[in-house]
Amino acid sequence: MNNKKNIILEEYENEFSYKKSKTNLDIQFNRIAFIFFVFLMISVIYSIQLLHLGSLKLDVETNYTPSIKDYRADIIDRNGNYLVKTVSSIDIGISPIEVIDKQKLLINLKWIFPKKDYADVEKKLNKNKFFNFEKTISLTNYQKIMSLGDKAIRPEERLTRIYPQKNLFSHIIGQIDNENNGISGLEKSFDEELKQRKKSLQLTVDVDIQFLIRKELLKYQKIFDAKGGAAILMNVNNGEILSMVSLPDFDLNKRETIVDVNYINRVTKGTYELGSVFKTFTIASGINYGLIEPETKFLDSKKSINCGDGYTINEYDNKMPSDLSVENILIKSGNIGSVRIVRKIGVEKHKSFLETIGILDKISFDIDEVGKPLKIDWNEGCKIETIAFGHGITTTILQLAKGYAIISNGGYKITPTLIKDNTNKKIKRLKVLSNDVSKKMNIMMRKVVSEGTAKLVNVEGFQVGGKTGTAEQVSNSIYSKTKINTLASIFPSNNPKFVLVVMLESTKNNKDYTYEYRDGSGFKLLGSPRNTAGWTTVEAAGKIIDKIGPILATKYIEN
């Protein structure tokens, strides 16, 4: 009897123990399943969001669709670096009538976009009309704003134009308006082509060279407190422009409306009296017509001469020798000697020469912002005499560079361009000047740098040649004391490949700047002796060639 009871009790205890263990297992399994389910849902939601973001079109060129309203082809430099790119972006709009809690929405928006004007946002919300809240939103902020889960927030995917180089090519590239139409620069002149073409538009410019020239030009604009500056570097044989800088410039990404005339493209649009850089043209004209040689002497020149109705032309330096050869007239930049040469040439021949090298008429160029030189009355008083030394005649920096290229490249016509020609077509070069002009002019321009007014640009190893020009600016038809200081240079002078023109506008002396002479003496000079091209623009050009010379020598020596 006792044994039977013991057996029953033992069976009961075993049954109790088994049931307790089974219940614990069920609870633990249910917890694990619930946690797994939560993590699974989070992963699914996150994956959906990643798939959506990954579906955004990031490469317009490989997904080219001509019907897309905002499509424009990319623009690259000669080495394939992006200057302009069309990318996919997201705009965020808000529909006020669908906002459930206005104050909550404003608080959340302030957390994501703290710098916006929320007084204005609140006014728009109260008007109950759909409005654009944020353009070209970053993916990080897109994730944040969409995580709010507010139906009033409306994302819109579109194509947008970005400018990775910011200010660097602002005057070349130009701007587009809100309707995707070009309004300046290449964006305007190539507007239709950029909307249609599949491949990137390749330019002749070099990002690295443009960066270095702009950096030095900015530096010397500040040093000499100039109102603005300009520089162009061009291949003298094919007209390809490697760099074109105009200061001040602007960030294309900001899409600002530029109305200040100081932001004019000083290389192409500004027309200036450029002074003594025209003496090179006067002498080249005389040689071209066989009327003078570098060794031709002009004796007994006075320090001033009369012309027209009692108008007097003075020598800029009273110490100028009375007897000078043509070569020394250029080296010493003689006014009276230049006048005597142009009188020997005559009005019609010299006018024809200036037309031949492209100085007088409006130039045809790749961008629309091109200045038109002022019309000249060639029969007026002393007009031909003042033109001999660069007064009473205007042109653009672009045309000045073209003129120096033709004079130095063997006398062949060139067309300045920003567009890279990859067709490899052989174009027959048109010779427009006599054979002797370049050979003789290049030697004389080299001596202007080694012996004359442009010694500060005598960069070792590059055989720079050129001519300085200091001109008084015209204000209200009267010559003022403000200066346009210019250097037109070619290098290497024994076989020119490049023309570099640098201009600084409305410069001032700098008493604290230290000049380091390039003659090997180690001599240094504190302070600007004079506000002339030889002490301002020439110094800037020398530093530019110091920086870009090694790149040109290694990358373009065969071009």
Coordinates of C-alpha atoms in Angstrom, one line a residue:
M1 CA 0.0 0.0 0.0
N2 CA 2.8 2.4 0.9
N3 CA 4.7 1.4 -2.2
K4 CA 1.7 2.3 -4.4
K5 CA 1.4 5.7 -2.9
N6 CA 5.0 6.4 -3.5
I7 CA 4.7 5.5 -7.1
I8 CA 1.8 7.8 -7.7
L9 CA 3.5 10.7 -6.0
E10 CA 6.6 10.2 -8.1
E11 CA 4.6 10.2 -11.3
Y12 CA 2.9 13.4 -10.2
E13 CA 6.1 15.2 -9.4
N14 CA 7.5 14.2 -12.8
E15 CA 4.5 15.5 -14.6
F16 CA 4.6 18.8 -12.7
S17 CA 8.3 19.3 -13.4
Y18 CA 7.8 18.6 -17.2
K19 CA 4.9 21.1 -17.5
K20 CA 6.9 23.9 -15.8
S21 CA 9.9 23.5 -18.2
K22 CA 7.6 23.5 -21.2
T23 CA 6.0 26.8 -20.2
N24 CA 9.4 28.6 -19.8
L25 CA 10.4 27.4 -23.3
D26 CA 7.3 28.8 -24.8
I27 CA 7.8 32.2 -23.3
Q28 CA 11.5 32.4 -24.4
F29 CA 10.6 31.3 -27.9
N30 CA 7.9 34.0 -28.2
R31 CA 10.3 36.7 -27.0
I32 CA 12.9 35.7 -29.6
A33 CA 10.3 35.6 -32.4
F34 CA 9.0 39.1 -31.5
I35 CA 12.5 40.6 -31.4
F36 CA 13.4 38.9 -34.7
F37 CA 10.1 40.3 -36.2
V38 CA 11.0 43.9 -35.1
F39 CA 14.5 43.7 -36.6
L40 CA 13.1 42.2 -39.8
M41 CA 10.6 45.1 -40.2
I42 CA 13.3 47.7 -39.5
S43 CA 15.6 46.1 -42.1
V44 CA 12.8 46.0 -44.7
I45 CA 12.0 49.7 -44.2
Y46 CA 15.6 50.6 -44.4
S47 CA 16.2 48.5 -47.5
I48 CA 13.2 50.1 -49.2
Q49 CA 14.6 53.6 -48.5
L50 CA 18.0 52.5 -49.8
L51 CA 16.4 51.1 -53.0
H52 CA 14.6 54.4 -53.5
L53 CA 17.8 56.5 -53.1
G54 CA 19.7 54.1 -55.2
S55 CA 17.2 54.5 -58.0
L56 CA 18.0 58.2 -58.4
K57 CA 19.8 58.9 -61.7
L58 CA 23.3 60.1 -60.9
D59 CA 24.8 60.1 -64.3
V60 CA 22.9 62.1 -66.8
E61 CA 25.2 61.5 -69.7
T62 CA 24.9 57.7 -69.5
N63 CA 21.1 58.0 -69.1
Y64 CA 20.6 60.7 -71.7
T65 CA 17.0 61.4 -72.5
P66 CA 16.5 64.3 -75.0
S67 CA 13.0 64.9 -73.7
I68 CA 14.1 65.8 -70.2
K69 CA 13.5 69.6 -69.9
D70 CA 16.4 70.4 -67.7
Y71 CA 19.1 68.4 -69.6
R72 CA 22.3 70.2 -70.7
A73 CA 25.5 68.6 -71.7
D74 CA 28.5 68.7 -69.4
I75 CA 31.5 70.9 -70.1
I76 CA 35.0 69.7 -69.5
D77 CA 38.5 71.2 -69.8
R78 CA 41.1 70.0 -72.3
N79 CA 42.2 67.2 -69.8
G80 CA 38.7 65.9 -69.1
N81 CA 38.2 67.8 -65.8
Y82 CA 34.6 68.8 -65.2
L83 CA 33.8 72.5 -65.4
V84 CA 30.1 72.1 -65.5
K85 CA 28.0 68.9 -64.8
T86 CA 24.3 68.1 -64.9
V87 CA 23.3 65.9 -62.0
S88 CA 20.1 64.5 -60.5
S89 CA 18.9 66.4 -57.5
I90 CA 15.8 66.7 -55.3
D91 CA 13.7 69.7 -54.5
I92 CA 11.4 69.8 -51.5
G93 CA 8.0 71.6 -51.7
I94 CA 5.3 72.0 -49.0
S95 CA 1.5 71.9 -49.5
P96 CA 0.1 73.9 -46.6
I97 CA -3.5 72.6 -47.0
E98 CA -2.2 69.1 -46.1
V99 CA -0.3 70.2 -42.9
I100 CA -1.8 68.6 -39.8
D101 CA 0.2 70.4 -37.1
K102 CA 1.8 73.6 -38.4
Q103 CA 3.9 74.3 -35.3
K104 CA 5.2 70.8 -35.0
L105 CA 6.2 71.0 -38.7
L106 CA 8.1 74.3 -38.2
I107 CA 10.0 72.9 -35.2
N108 CA 11.1 69.8 -37.2
L109 CA 12.1 72.0 -40.2
K110 CA 14.1 74.3 -37.9
W111 CA 16.0 71.3 -36.6
I112 CA 16.9 70.1 -40.1
F113 CA 17.4 73.5 -41.8
P114 CA 18.4 75.9 -38.9
K115 CA 19.6 78.8 -41.2
K116 CA 16.4 79.4 -43.2
D117 CA 14.1 82.4 -42.7
Y118 CA 11.2 80.9 -40.9
A119 CA 9.2 84.1 -40.6
D120 CA 8.9 83.9 -44.4
V121 CA 8.2 80.1 -44.3
E122 CA 5.3 80.7 -41.8
K123 CA 3.8 83.4 -44.1
K124 CA 3.9 81.0 -47.0
L125 CA 2.2 78.3 -44.9
N126 CA -0.6 80.7 -43.9
K127 CA -1.3 81.5 -47.6
N128 CA -2.3 77.9 -48.1
K129 CA -0.5 77.7 -51.5
F130 CA 2.1 75.1 -52.5
F131 CA 5.6 76.6 -52.4
N132 CA 9.2 75.4 -52.9
F133 CA 10.9 75.0 -49.5
E134 CA 14.5 73.8 -50.4
K135 CA 16.2 73.3 -53.8
T136 CA 18.9 70.7 -54.5
I137 CA 18.6 69.1 -51.0
S138 CA 21.4 66.9 -49.8
L139 CA 20.7 63.1 -49.4
T140 CA 21.3 63.4 -45.6
N141 CA 18.7 66.1 -45.3
Y142 CA 16.4 64.3 -47.7
Q143 CA 16.5 61.3 -45.4
K144 CA 15.8 63.5 -42.3
I145 CA 12.9 65.4 -43.8
M146 CA 11.2 62.3 -45.3
S147 CA 11.5 60.5 -42.0
L148 CA 9.1 63.1 -40.6
G149 CA 6.3 61.3 -42.4
D150 CA 4.4 64.4 -43.2
K151 CA 2.2 64.2 -46.3
A152 CA 2.5 67.9 -46.8
I153 CA 6.2 67.5 -47.8
R154 CA 6.5 66.8 -51.5
P155 CA 9.9 65.7 -53.0
E156 CA 10.5 66.3 -56.7
E157 CA 13.4 64.8 -58.5
R158 CA 15.0 67.0 -61.3
L159 CA 18.2 67.7 -63.1
T160 CA 20.3 70.6 -62.0
R161 CA 23.5 72.3 -63.1
I162 CA 26.5 72.4 -60.8
Y163 CA 29.8 74.2 -61.3
P164 CA 32.6 72.3 -59.4
Q165 CA 35.2 75.0 -60.1
K166 CA 33.0 77.8 -58.6
N167 CA 34.6 81.2 -59.6
L168 CA 37.4 79.8 -61.7
F169 CA 35.7 80.0 -65.1
S170 CA 32.7 82.3 -64.3
H171 CA 33.2 84.6 -67.3
I172 CA 33.9 81.8 -69.7
I173 CA 31.1 79.4 -68.7
G174 CA 28.5 82.1 -67.9
Q175 CA 25.1 81.5 -66.3
I176 CA 21.6 80.0 -66.9
D177 CA 18.3 81.3 -65.7
N178 CA 15.5 79.5 -63.8
E179 CA 14.1 78.3 -67.1
N180 CA 17.3 76.4 -68.0
N181 CA 18.2 78.9 -70.7
G182 CA 21.8 80.3 -71.1
I183 CA 22.0 84.0 -70.4
S184 CA 25.8 84.6 -70.6
G185 CA 29.1 83.0 -71.6
L186 CA 29.2 79.6 -73.3
E187 CA 25.9 78.7 -71.6
K188 CA 24.3 81.3 -73.8
S189 CA 26.3 81.1 -77.0
F190 CA 26.1 77.3 -77.1
D191 CA 22.6 77.1 -75.5
E192 CA 20.8 74.9 -78.1
E193 CA 23.8 72.7 -78.7
L194 CA 24.2 72.0 -74.9
K195 CA 20.5 71.0 -74.8
Q196 CA 20.9 68.5 -77.6
R197 CA 24.4 67.0 -77.6
K198 CA 25.1 63.7 -75.9
K199 CA 28.8 64.1 -75.4
S200 CA 30.5 66.7 -73.1
L201 CA 31.6 70.0 -74.7
Q202 CA 35.4 70.0 -74.4
L203 CA 37.2 73.3 -74.0
T204 CA 40.8 74.3 -74.7
V205 CA 41.3 75.6 -71.2
D206 CA 43.5 73.9 -68.5
V207 CA 42.1 73.9 -65.0
D208 CA 45.6 73.8 -63.3
I209 CA 46.9 76.7 -65.4
Q210 CA 43.7 78.7 -64.9
F211 CA 43.9 78.2 -61.1
L212 CA 47.6 79.4 -60.9
I213 CA 47.0 82.5 -63.1
R214 CA 43.9 83.5 -61.2
K215 CA 45.7 83.0 -57.9
E216 CA 48.6 85.3 -58.9
L217 CA 46.4 87.9 -60.5
L218 CA 44.2 88.1 -57.4
K219 CA 47.4 88.5 -55.3
Y220 CA 48.7 91.4 -57.4
Q221 CA 45.4 93.0 -57.8
K222 CA 45.4 93.3 -54.0
I223 CA 49.1 94.3 -53.8
F224 CA 48.6 97.2 -56.2
D225 CA 45.0 98.0 -55.0
A226 CA 43.6 97.6 -58.6
K227 CA 40.0 97.9 -59.4
G228 CA 40.2 94.8 -61.7
G229 CA 42.5 92.6 -63.7
A230 CA 42.7 90.4 -66.7
A231 CA 44.9 87.7 -68.2
I232 CA 44.8 85.5 -71.3
L233 CA 47.2 82.7 -72.2
M234 CA 46.9 81.5 -75.8
N235 CA 48.7 79.2 -78.2
V236 CA 50.1 81.5 -80.9
N237 CA 49.9 78.9 -83.7
N238 CA 46.3 77.6 -83.4
G239 CA 44.6 80.2 -81.2
E240 CA 43.6 77.7 -78.5
I241 CA 43.1 79.6 -75.2
L242 CA 44.6 77.8 -72.3
S243 CA 43.5 80.3 -69.7
M244 CA 41.3 83.4 -69.6
V245 CA 40.8 85.2 -66.3
S246 CA 38.8 88.4 -65.5
L247 CA 38.6 89.9 -62.0
P248 CA 36.5 90.3 -60.1
D249 CA 34.6 87.1 -60.8
F250 CA 31.7 85.3 -59.1
D251 CA 30.6 81.8 -57.9
L252 CA 28.3 80.3 -60.6
N253 CA 26.6 78.0 -58.1
K254 CA 25.0 80.9 -56.3
R255 CA 23.0 81.9 -59.4
E256 CA 23.2 85.6 -58.5
T257 CA 22.1 88.3 -60.8
I258 CA 25.2 90.3 -61.7
V259 CA 24.4 94.0 -62.4
D260 CA 27.7 95.7 -61.3
V261 CA 29.6 96.7 -64.4
N262 CA 32.9 96.0 -62.5
Y263 CA 32.1 92.3 -63.1
I264 CA 32.5 92.8 -66.9
N265 CA 34.6 90.3 -68.8
R266 CA 37.8 92.5 -69.1
V267 CA 39.4 90.1 -71.6
T268 CA 36.6 90.1 -74.2
K269 CA 34.1 92.8 -73.4
G270 CA 36.1 95.7 -72.0
T271 CA 37.6 98.0 -74.7
Y272 CA 40.6 100.1 -73.6
E273 CA 43.3 102.5 -74.7
L274 CA 46.3 100.3 -74.0
G275 CA 49.2 102.7 -74.6
S276 CA 52.7 101.6 -75.6
V277 CA 51.9 98.0 -76.4
F278 CA 50.8 99.5 -79.7
K279 CA 54.3 100.6 -80.5
T280 CA 55.0 96.9 -81.4
F281 CA 52.3 97.1 -84.0
T282 CA 53.7 100.4 -85.4
I283 CA 57.2 98.9 -85.9
A284 CA 55.9 95.6 -87.2
S285 CA 53.8 97.6 -89.7
G286 CA 56.9 99.5 -91.0
I287 CA 58.9 96.2 -91.4
N288 CA 56.0 94.5 -93.1
Y289 CA 55.9 97.2 -95.8
G290 CA 59.7 97.2 -96.1
L291 CA 60.0 100.8 -94.9
I292 CA 62.2 100.3 -91.9
E293 CA 64.6 97.8 -90.4
P294 CA 65.5 97.2 -86.7
E295 CA 68.8 99.1 -87.3
T296 CA 67.1 102.0 -89.2
K297 CA 68.2 105.3 -87.4
F298 CA 65.9 108.2 -86.6
L299 CA 68.2 111.1 -85.7
D300 CA 67.7 114.5 -84.1
S301 CA 64.3 113.7 -82.5
K302 CA 62.9 116.5 -80.4
K303 CA 61.3 115.9 -77.0
S304 CA 58.0 117.2 -78.4
I305 CA 56.4 117.7 -81.8
N306 CA 53.3 119.5 -83.0
C307 CA 50.6 118.1 -85.2
G308 CA 47.0 119.0 -86.2
D309 CA 45.7 122.3 -84.8
G310 CA 48.5 123.1 -82.4
Y311 CA 48.3 119.8 -80.6
T312 CA 51.6 118.8 -78.9
I313 CA 52.9 115.3 -78.4
N314 CA 55.6 114.9 -75.7
E315 CA 58.2 112.3 -75.1
Y316 CA 57.3 110.5 -71.9
D317 CA 60.9 110.7 -70.6
N318 CA 63.0 113.9 -71.0
K319 CA 66.1 111.8 -70.9
M320 CA 65.2 109.9 -74.0
P321 CA 68.1 110.1 -76.5
S322 CA 67.6 112.2 -79.6
D323 CA 69.2 109.5 -81.9
L324 CA 67.6 106.1 -81.8
S325 CA 67.4 103.0 -83.9
V326 CA 64.1 101.4 -84.5
E327 CA 65.1 98.6 -82.1
N328 CA 65.9 101.1 -79.4
I329 CA 62.7 103.0 -80.0
L330 CA 60.9 99.8 -79.0
I331 CA 63.3 98.9 -76.1
K332 CA 63.1 102.4 -74.6
S333 CA 59.5 102.9 -75.6
G334 CA 59.9 106.2 -77.4
N335 CA 56.8 108.2 -78.3
I336 CA 58.4 110.6 -80.8
G337 CA 60.3 107.8 -82.5
S338 CA 57.0 105.9 -82.9
V339 CA 55.4 109.0 -84.4
R340 CA 58.2 109.4 -86.9
I341 CA 57.8 105.8 -88.0
V342 CA 54.0 105.9 -88.5
R343 CA 54.4 109.1 -90.5
K344 CA 56.7 107.2 -92.8
I345 CA 54.1 104.4 -93.1
G346 CA 51.1 106.6 -93.8
V347 CA 47.5 106.4 -92.8
E348 CA 46.1 103.9 -95.3
K349 CA 48.9 101.4 -95.0
H350 CA 48.9 101.4 -91.2
K351 CA 45.1 101.2 -91.0
S352 CA 45.3 98.2 -93.4
F353 CA 47.9 96.6 -91.2
L354 CA 45.9 96.9 -88.0
E355 CA 42.8 95.5 -89.8
T356 CA 44.9 92.5 -91.0
I357 CA 46.0 91.6 -87.4
G358 CA 42.4 92.0 -86.1
I359 CA 42.7 95.1 -83.9
L360 CA 40.1 97.5 -85.4
D361 CA 36.8 95.6 -85.8
K362 CA 34.7 93.6 -83.4
I363 CA 36.0 90.1 -83.2
S364 CA 33.9 87.0 -83.8
F365 CA 34.3 84.8 -80.7
D366 CA 32.8 81.8 -78.9
I367 CA 31.0 83.9 -76.3
D368 CA 28.7 86.8 -77.0
E369 CA 30.2 89.2 -74.5
V370 CA 32.5 90.9 -76.9
G371 CA 33.4 94.6 -77.0
K372 CA 33.4 96.7 -80.1
P373 CA 36.4 99.0 -80.6
L374 CA 35.4 102.7 -80.9
K375 CA 35.2 103.9 -84.5
I376 CA 38.2 106.0 -85.5
D377 CA 38.2 109.2 -87.6
W378 CA 41.5 108.7 -89.4
N379 CA 41.4 112.2 -90.8
E380 CA 41.2 113.9 -87.4
G381 CA 44.1 116.1 -86.4
C382 CA 46.8 113.9 -84.8
K383 CA 44.9 110.6 -84.9
I384 CA 47.5 108.6 -86.8
E385 CA 50.3 110.0 -84.7
T386 CA 48.7 109.2 -81.3
I387 CA 47.7 105.7 -82.6
A388 CA 51.4 105.1 -83.2
F389 CA 52.0 104.9 -79.4
G390 CA 48.5 103.5 -78.4
H391 CA 46.4 106.6 -77.6
G392 CA 43.2 107.5 -79.4
I393 CA 42.6 103.9 -80.3
T394 CA 40.7 101.2 -78.4
T395 CA 40.6 97.4 -78.6
T396 CA 40.1 94.4 -76.3
I397 CA 42.6 92.3 -74.4
L398 CA 41.6 89.3 -76.6
Q399 CA 42.3 91.2 -79.8
L400 CA 45.6 92.5 -78.4
A401 CA 46.6 88.9 -77.8
K402 CA 45.6 87.9 -81.3
G403 CA 47.7 90.7 -82.8
Y404 CA 50.8 89.7 -80.8
A405 CA 50.2 86.0 -81.8
I406 CA 50.2 86.9 -85.5
I407 CA 53.2 89.1 -85.3
S408 CA 55.2 86.4 -83.5
N409 CA 54.1 83.2 -85.2
G410 CA 55.5 83.8 -88.6
G411 CA 52.8 86.1 -89.8
Y412 CA 50.0 83.5 -89.9
K413 CA 46.3 84.4 -89.3
I414 CA 44.8 82.7 -86.2
T415 CA 41.3 82.5 -84.7
P416 CA 41.2 82.6 -80.9
T417 CA 39.0 79.9 -79.6
L418 CA 37.8 78.2 -76.4
I419 CA 36.4 75.1 -78.1
K420 CA 38.7 72.1 -78.4
D421 CA 38.8 70.7 -82.0
N422 CA 39.2 66.9 -81.8
T423 CA 38.7 66.2 -85.5
N424 CA 42.4 66.2 -86.3
K425 CA 41.7 68.0 -89.5
K426 CA 44.7 69.7 -91.1
I427 CA 43.8 73.3 -91.7
K428 CA 45.8 75.3 -94.2
R429 CA 47.4 78.3 -92.5
L430 CA 46.9 81.7 -94.2
K431 CA 50.0 83.9 -94.2
V432 CA 49.1 87.6 -93.8
L433 CA 52.4 89.2 -93.0
S434 CA 55.8 89.2 -94.7
N435 CA 58.4 86.6 -93.7
D436 CA 60.7 89.0 -91.9
V437 CA 58.2 90.5 -89.5
S438 CA 58.2 87.7 -86.8
K439 CA 61.9 87.0 -87.0
K440 CA 62.9 90.6 -86.4
M441 CA 60.1 91.5 -84.0
N442 CA 60.7 88.5 -81.7
I443 CA 64.4 89.5 -81.3
M444 CA 63.4 93.1 -80.5
M445 CA 60.7 92.1 -78.1
R446 CA 63.2 89.8 -76.3
K447 CA 65.5 92.8 -75.8
V448 CA 62.6 94.8 -74.3
V449 CA 62.5 92.2 -71.5
S450 CA 66.3 91.6 -71.2
E451 CA 67.3 95.3 -71.5
G452 CA 64.2 97.5 -71.4
T453 CA 61.0 98.3 -69.5
A454 CA 60.0 94.7 -68.8
K455 CA 63.0 93.3 -66.9
L456 CA 60.9 92.0 -64.1
V457 CA 59.3 89.3 -66.4
N458 CA 62.7 88.0 -67.5
V459 CA 62.1 84.5 -66.1
E460 CA 65.1 82.3 -66.5
G461 CA 64.8 79.5 -69.0
F462 CA 61.7 80.8 -70.8
Q463 CA 63.2 83.6 -73.1
V464 CA 60.2 85.9 -72.6
G465 CA 59.7 88.8 -75.0
G466 CA 57.1 91.5 -75.0
K467 CA 56.1 95.1 -74.5
T468 CA 54.8 97.2 -71.7
G469 CA 51.9 99.7 -72.0
T470 CA 50.9 102.4 -69.5
A471 CA 47.8 104.3 -70.5
E472 CA 45.8 107.0 -68.8
Q473 CA 42.1 106.2 -68.5
V474 CA 39.6 108.4 -70.2
S475 CA 36.8 109.7 -68.0
N476 CA 34.2 112.1 -69.4
S477 CA 36.3 112.6 -72.5
I478 CA 39.3 113.7 -70.4
Y479 CA 42.4 111.7 -69.6
S480 CA 42.6 111.1 -65.9
K481 CA 45.4 110.1 -63.6
T482 CA 44.1 106.5 -63.2
K483 CA 46.1 103.9 -65.2
I484 CA 45.6 100.9 -67.3
N485 CA 48.9 98.9 -67.0
T486 CA 49.4 96.1 -69.5
L487 CA 52.1 93.6 -70.5
A488 CA 51.8 91.7 -73.8
S489 CA 54.4 88.9 -73.9
I490 CA 55.4 86.0 -76.0
F491 CA 57.6 83.0 -75.1
P492 CA 59.9 81.4 -75.9
S493 CA 61.0 84.2 -78.2
N494 CA 63.3 82.0 -80.4
N495 CA 60.3 79.9 -81.3
P496 CA 57.1 81.4 -79.8
K497 CA 54.4 79.0 -78.6
F498 CA 52.4 81.2 -76.2
V499 CA 51.2 84.7 -75.9
L500 CA 50.4 86.0 -72.4
V501 CA 48.7 89.3 -71.8
V502 CA 48.2 90.6 -68.3
M503 CA 46.4 93.8 -67.4
L504 CA 45.7 95.6 -64.1
E505 CA 43.2 98.4 -64.0
S506 CA 43.4 101.5 -61.8
T507 CA 46.6 100.5 -60.0
K508 CA 48.3 102.3 -57.1
N509 CA 51.9 102.3 -55.9
N510 CA 52.7 100.0 -53.0
K511 CA 55.4 101.4 -50.7
D512 CA 55.7 98.1 -48.7
Y513 CA 56.2 95.7 -51.6
T514 CA 59.6 94.2 -52.1
Y515 CA 60.9 93.7 -55.7
E516 CA 63.6 91.0 -56.3
Y517 CA 65.6 91.7 -59.4
R518 CA 66.0 88.9 -61.9
D519 CA 69.5 89.9 -63.1
G520 CA 71.3 87.5 -60.7
S521 CA 72.5 90.4 -58.5
G522 CA 70.2 89.5 -55.6
F523 CA 69.3 93.2 -55.4
K524 CA 66.0 94.0 -53.7
L525 CA 64.0 97.2 -53.9
L526 CA 61.4 98.2 -51.3
G527 CA 58.4 100.1 -52.6
S528 CA 57.0 100.9 -56.1
P529 CA 59.1 103.6 -57.8
R530 CA 56.3 104.4 -60.3
N531 CA 52.8 103.5 -61.1
T532 CA 53.6 102.1 -64.5
A533 CA 53.2 98.7 -66.2
G534 CA 56.9 98.0 -65.7
W535 CA 56.5 98.1 -61.9
T536 CA 53.0 96.5 -61.5
T537 CA 51.7 94.3 -64.3
V538 CA 55.2 93.1 -65.4
E539 CA 55.9 92.0 -61.8
A540 CA 52.6 90.0 -61.8
A541 CA 53.3 88.5 -65.2
G542 CA 56.7 87.4 -64.0
K543 CA 55.2 85.6 -61.0
I544 CA 52.6 84.0 -63.3
I545 CA 55.2 82.6 -65.6
D546 CA 57.2 81.3 -62.6
K547 CA 54.2 79.2 -61.6
I548 CA 52.8 78.0 -65.0
G549 CA 56.2 77.7 -66.9
P550 CA 57.0 74.2 -65.6
I551 CA 53.5 72.9 -66.5
L552 CA 53.7 74.4 -70.0
A553 CA 57.2 73.0 -70.5
T554 CA 56.1 69.4 -69.6
K555 CA 52.5 69.2 -70.9
Y556 CA 52.5 71.3 -74.0
I557 CA 56.1 71.4 -75.3
E558 CA 55.1 69.3 -78.3
N559 CA 51.8 71.2 -79.0

